[in-house]
GROMACS .gro file of C-alpha atoms in nm:
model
  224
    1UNK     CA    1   3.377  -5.776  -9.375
    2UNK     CA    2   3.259  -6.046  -9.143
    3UNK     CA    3   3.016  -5.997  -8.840
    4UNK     CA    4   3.183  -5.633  -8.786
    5UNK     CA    5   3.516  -5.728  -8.839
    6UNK     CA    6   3.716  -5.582  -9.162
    7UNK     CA    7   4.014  -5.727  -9.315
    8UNK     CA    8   4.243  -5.514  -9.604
    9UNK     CA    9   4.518  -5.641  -9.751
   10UNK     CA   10   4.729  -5.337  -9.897
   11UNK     CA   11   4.924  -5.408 -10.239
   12UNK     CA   12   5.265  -5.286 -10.162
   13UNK     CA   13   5.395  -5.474 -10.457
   14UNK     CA   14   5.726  -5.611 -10.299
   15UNK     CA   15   5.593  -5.557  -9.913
   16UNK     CA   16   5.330  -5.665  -9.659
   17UNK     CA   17   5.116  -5.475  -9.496
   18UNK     CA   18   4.747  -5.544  -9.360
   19UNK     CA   19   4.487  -5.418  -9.178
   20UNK     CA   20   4.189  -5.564  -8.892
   21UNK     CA   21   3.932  -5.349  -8.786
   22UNK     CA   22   3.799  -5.592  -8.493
   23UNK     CA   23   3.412  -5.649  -8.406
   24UNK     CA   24   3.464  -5.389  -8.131
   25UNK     CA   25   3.656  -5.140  -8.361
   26UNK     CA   26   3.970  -5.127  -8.258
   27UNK     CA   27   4.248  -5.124  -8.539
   28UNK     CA   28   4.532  -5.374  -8.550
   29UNK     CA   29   4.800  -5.312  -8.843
   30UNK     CA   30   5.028  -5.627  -8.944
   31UNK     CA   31   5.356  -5.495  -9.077
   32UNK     CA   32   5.366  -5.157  -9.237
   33UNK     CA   33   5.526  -5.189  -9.610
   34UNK     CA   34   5.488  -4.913  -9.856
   35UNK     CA   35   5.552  -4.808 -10.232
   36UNK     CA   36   5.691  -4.469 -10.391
   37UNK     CA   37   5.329  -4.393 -10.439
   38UNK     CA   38   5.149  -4.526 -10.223
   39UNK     CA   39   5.131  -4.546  -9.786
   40UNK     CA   40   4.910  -4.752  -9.606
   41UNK     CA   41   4.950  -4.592  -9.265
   42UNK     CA   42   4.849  -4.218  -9.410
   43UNK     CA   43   4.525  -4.456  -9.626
   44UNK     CA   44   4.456  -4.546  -9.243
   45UNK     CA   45   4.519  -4.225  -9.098
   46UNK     CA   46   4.221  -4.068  -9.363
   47UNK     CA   47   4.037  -4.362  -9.412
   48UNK     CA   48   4.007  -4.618  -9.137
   49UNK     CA   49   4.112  -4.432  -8.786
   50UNK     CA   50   3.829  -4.155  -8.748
   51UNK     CA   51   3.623  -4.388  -8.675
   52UNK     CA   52   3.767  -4.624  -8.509
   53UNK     CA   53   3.786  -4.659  -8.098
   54UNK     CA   54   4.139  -4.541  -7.912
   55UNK     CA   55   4.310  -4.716  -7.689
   56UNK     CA   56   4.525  -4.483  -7.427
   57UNK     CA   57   4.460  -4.192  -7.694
   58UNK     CA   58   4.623  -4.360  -7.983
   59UNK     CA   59   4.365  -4.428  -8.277
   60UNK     CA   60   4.570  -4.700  -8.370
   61UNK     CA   61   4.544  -4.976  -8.098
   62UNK     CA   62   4.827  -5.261  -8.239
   63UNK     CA   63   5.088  -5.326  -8.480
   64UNK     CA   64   5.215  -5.595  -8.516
   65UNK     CA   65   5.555  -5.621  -8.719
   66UNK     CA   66   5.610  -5.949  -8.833
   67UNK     CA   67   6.017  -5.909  -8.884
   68UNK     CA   68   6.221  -5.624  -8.969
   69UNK     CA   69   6.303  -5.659  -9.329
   70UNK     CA   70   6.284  -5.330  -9.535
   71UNK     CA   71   5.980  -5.430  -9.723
   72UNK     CA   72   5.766  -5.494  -9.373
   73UNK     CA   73   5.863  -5.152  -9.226
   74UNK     CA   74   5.917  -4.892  -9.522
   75UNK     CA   75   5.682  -4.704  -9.364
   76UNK     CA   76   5.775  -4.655  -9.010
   77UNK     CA   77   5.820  -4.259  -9.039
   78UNK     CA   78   5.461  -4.214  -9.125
   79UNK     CA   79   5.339  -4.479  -8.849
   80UNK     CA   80   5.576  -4.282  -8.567
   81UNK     CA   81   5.389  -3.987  -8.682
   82UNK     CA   82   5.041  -4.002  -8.808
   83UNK     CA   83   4.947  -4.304  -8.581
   84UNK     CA   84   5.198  -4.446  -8.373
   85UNK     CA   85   4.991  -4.762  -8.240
   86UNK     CA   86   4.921  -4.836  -7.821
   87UNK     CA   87   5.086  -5.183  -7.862
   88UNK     CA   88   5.368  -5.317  -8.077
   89UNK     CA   89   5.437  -5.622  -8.091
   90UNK     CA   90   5.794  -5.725  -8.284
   91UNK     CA   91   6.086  -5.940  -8.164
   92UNK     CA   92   6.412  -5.790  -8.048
   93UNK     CA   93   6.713  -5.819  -8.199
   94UNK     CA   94   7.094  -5.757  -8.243
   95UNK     CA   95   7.046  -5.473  -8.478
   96UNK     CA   96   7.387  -5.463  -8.523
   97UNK     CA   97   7.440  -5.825  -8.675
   98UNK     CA   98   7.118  -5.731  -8.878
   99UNK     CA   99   7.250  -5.505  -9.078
  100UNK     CA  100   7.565  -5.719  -9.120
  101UNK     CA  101   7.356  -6.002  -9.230
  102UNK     CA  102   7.176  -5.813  -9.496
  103UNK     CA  103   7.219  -5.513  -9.695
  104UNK     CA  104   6.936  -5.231  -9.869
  105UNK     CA  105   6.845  -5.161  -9.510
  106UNK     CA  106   6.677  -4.822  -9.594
  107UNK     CA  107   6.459  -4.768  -9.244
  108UNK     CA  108   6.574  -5.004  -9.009
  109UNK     CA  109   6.767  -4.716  -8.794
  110UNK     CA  110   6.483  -4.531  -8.778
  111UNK     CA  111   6.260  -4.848  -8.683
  112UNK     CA  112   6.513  -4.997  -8.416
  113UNK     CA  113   6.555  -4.665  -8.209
  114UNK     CA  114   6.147  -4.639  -8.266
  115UNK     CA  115   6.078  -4.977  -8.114
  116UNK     CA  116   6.316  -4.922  -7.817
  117UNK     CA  117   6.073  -4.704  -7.690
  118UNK     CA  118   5.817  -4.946  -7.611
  119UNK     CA  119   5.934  -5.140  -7.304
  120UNK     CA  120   5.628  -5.164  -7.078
  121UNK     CA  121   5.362  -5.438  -7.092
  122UNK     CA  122   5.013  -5.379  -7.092
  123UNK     CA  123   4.858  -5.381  -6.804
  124UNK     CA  124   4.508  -5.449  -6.923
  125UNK     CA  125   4.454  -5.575  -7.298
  126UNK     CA  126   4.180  -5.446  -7.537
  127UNK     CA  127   3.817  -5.656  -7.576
  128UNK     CA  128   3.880  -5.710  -7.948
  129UNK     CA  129   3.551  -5.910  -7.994
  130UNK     CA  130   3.742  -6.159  -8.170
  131UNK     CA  131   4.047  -6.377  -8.127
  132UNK     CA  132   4.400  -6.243  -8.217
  133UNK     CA  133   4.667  -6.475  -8.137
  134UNK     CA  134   5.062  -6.449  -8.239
  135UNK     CA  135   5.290  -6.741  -8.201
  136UNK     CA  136   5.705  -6.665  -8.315
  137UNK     CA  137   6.034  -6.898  -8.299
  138UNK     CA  138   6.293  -6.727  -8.064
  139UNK     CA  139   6.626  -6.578  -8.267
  140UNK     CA  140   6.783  -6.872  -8.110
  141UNK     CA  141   6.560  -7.128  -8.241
  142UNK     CA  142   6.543  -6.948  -8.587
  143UNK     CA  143   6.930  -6.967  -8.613
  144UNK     CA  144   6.965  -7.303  -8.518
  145UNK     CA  145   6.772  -7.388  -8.849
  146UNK     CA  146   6.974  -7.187  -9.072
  147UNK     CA  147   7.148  -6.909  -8.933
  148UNK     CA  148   7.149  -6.734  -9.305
  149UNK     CA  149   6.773  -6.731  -9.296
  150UNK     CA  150   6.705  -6.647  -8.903
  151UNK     CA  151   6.520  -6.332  -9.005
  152UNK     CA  152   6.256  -6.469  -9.182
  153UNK     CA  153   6.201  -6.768  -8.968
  154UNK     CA  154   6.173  -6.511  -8.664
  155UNK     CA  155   5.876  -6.424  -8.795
  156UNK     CA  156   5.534  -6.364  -8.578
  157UNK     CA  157   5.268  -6.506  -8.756
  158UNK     CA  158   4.942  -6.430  -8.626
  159UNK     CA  159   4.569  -6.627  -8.666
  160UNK     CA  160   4.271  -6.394  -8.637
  161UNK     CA  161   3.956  -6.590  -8.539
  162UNK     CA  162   3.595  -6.417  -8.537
  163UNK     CA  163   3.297  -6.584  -8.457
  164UNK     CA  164   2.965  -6.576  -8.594
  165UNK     CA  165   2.626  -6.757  -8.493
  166UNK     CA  166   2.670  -7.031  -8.712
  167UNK     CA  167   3.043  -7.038  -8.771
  168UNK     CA  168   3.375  -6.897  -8.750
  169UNK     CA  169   3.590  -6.697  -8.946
  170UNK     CA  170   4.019  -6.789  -8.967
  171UNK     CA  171   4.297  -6.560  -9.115
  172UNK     CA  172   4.664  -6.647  -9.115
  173UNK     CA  173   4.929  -6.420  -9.183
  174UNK     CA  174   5.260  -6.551  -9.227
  175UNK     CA  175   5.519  -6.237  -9.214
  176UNK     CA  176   5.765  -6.429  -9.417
  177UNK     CA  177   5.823  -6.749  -9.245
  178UNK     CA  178   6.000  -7.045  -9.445
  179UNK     CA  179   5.974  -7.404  -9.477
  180UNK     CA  180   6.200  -7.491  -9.209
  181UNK     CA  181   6.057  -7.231  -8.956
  182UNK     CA  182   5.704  -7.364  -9.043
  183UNK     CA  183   5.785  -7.735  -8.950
  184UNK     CA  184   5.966  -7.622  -8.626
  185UNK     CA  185   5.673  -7.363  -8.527
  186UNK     CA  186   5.410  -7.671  -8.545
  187UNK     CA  187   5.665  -7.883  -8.390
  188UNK     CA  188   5.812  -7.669  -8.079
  189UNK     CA  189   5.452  -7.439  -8.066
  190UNK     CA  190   5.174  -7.735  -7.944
  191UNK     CA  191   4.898  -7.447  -7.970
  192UNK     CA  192   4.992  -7.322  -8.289
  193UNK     CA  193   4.932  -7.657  -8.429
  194UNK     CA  194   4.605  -7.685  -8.249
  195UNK     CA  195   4.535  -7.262  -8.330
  196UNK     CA  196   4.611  -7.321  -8.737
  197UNK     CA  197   4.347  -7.582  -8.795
  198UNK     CA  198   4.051  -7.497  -9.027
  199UNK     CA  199   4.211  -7.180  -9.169
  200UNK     CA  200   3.979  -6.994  -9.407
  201UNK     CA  201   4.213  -6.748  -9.505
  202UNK     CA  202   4.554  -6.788  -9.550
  203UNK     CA  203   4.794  -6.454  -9.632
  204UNK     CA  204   5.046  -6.673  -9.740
  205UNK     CA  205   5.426  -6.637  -9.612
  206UNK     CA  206   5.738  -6.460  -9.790
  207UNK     CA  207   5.582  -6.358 -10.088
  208UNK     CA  208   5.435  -6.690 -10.247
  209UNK     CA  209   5.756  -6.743 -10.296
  210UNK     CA  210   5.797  -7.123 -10.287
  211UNK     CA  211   6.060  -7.116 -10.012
  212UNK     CA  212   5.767  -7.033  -9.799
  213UNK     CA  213   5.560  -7.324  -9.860
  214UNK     CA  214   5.549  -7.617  -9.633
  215UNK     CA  215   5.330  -7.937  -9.646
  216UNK     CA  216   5.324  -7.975  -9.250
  217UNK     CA  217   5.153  -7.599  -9.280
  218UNK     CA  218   4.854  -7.746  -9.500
  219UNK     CA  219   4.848  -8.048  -9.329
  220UNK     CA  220   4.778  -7.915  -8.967
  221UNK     CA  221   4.579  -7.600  -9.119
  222UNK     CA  222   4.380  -7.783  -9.420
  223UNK     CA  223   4.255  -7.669  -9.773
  224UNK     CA  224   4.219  -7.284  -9.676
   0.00000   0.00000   0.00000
């Protein structure tokens, strides 16, 4: 908890999922992996989202899913139903070729037809009381690195910034963004550079696995 702003990182062993409660108490939810035992979105749903602020009647203002991998969305049915969120936020994609790429899809049926029915834009955006920024390499670009690993390096990552009276406050989450789609994100993505520095908190990419690792990351973003 910093200044009225609450992060939780759920342990969903081989999954991501996390939470932001922002200064003005709206809820943002980046990615939304489960286990057998456990569900962050129904943790949220009893926990978190009584008291927190709706947005257009939905207690849940954002999600944000990083990339559609099984272990980022395993919990989609209980989102769609306990607290389908305002906003998502998620790249497109040929779902088709997606599930030709890659098999032990489990949910991404369910997800895909969910997402297609978000297709407006905000009009007007939540006050978060804090900075929420999400930067992303296009399919495109992600497949010109290596077309075997375009998922990952699709990935939104997204830097949450509060500010206090003295200082600030940085979190990075990474989805599951690689070495290669690190260098080209502070490459191709001027602001991102700029955005990363001084990072306090870093919720490192694909795991900790080391094929998410990249020097040009810790070099633009520092010692977090």
């Amino acid at each position: 908890m910093f200044m009225g702003m609450k992060v939780v990182v759920f342990d969903v062993e081989h999954g991501a999922s996390a939470f932001i409660r922002t200064p003005k108490n709206y809820g943002v939810l980046i990615d939304c992996g489960c286990t057998g035992k456990f569900s962050p979105a129904l943790y949220l749903v009893e926990k978190e989202l009584p008291t927190i602020v709706p947005w257009n009647n939905h207690s849940l203002t954002k999600l944000i899913v990083t990339h559609p991998h099984d272990d980022h969305i395993g919990d989609v049915d209980v989102v769609k139903e306990k607290c389908p969120p305002a906003i998502l936020l998620r790249q497109n994609y040929d779902w088709e070729a997606v599930k030709t790429a890659e098999a032990h899809y489990d949910n991404l049926d369910t997800y895909s037809n969910w997402q297609n029915t978000y297709n407006t834009t905000p009009v007007v955006w939540p006050e978060w009381g804090m900075t929420i920024e999400s930067y992303w390499l296009t399919t495109a670009e992600a497949k010109a690195l290596n077309e075997s690993k375009y998922i990952n390096n699709s990935s939104i990552v997204t830097i949450a910034t509060v500010k206090g009276t003295l200082h600030e406050e940085k979190f990075l989450f990474g989805g599951d963004m690689e070495t290669a789609g690190w260098d080209a994100l502070l490459k191709l993505r001027p602001r991102f550079k700029e955005a990363v520095k001084g990072v306090d908190f870093y919720i490192v990419s694909h795991h900790g696995h080391e094929s998410g690792f990249s020097e040009a990351l810790y070099a633009a973003m520092g010692k977090p």
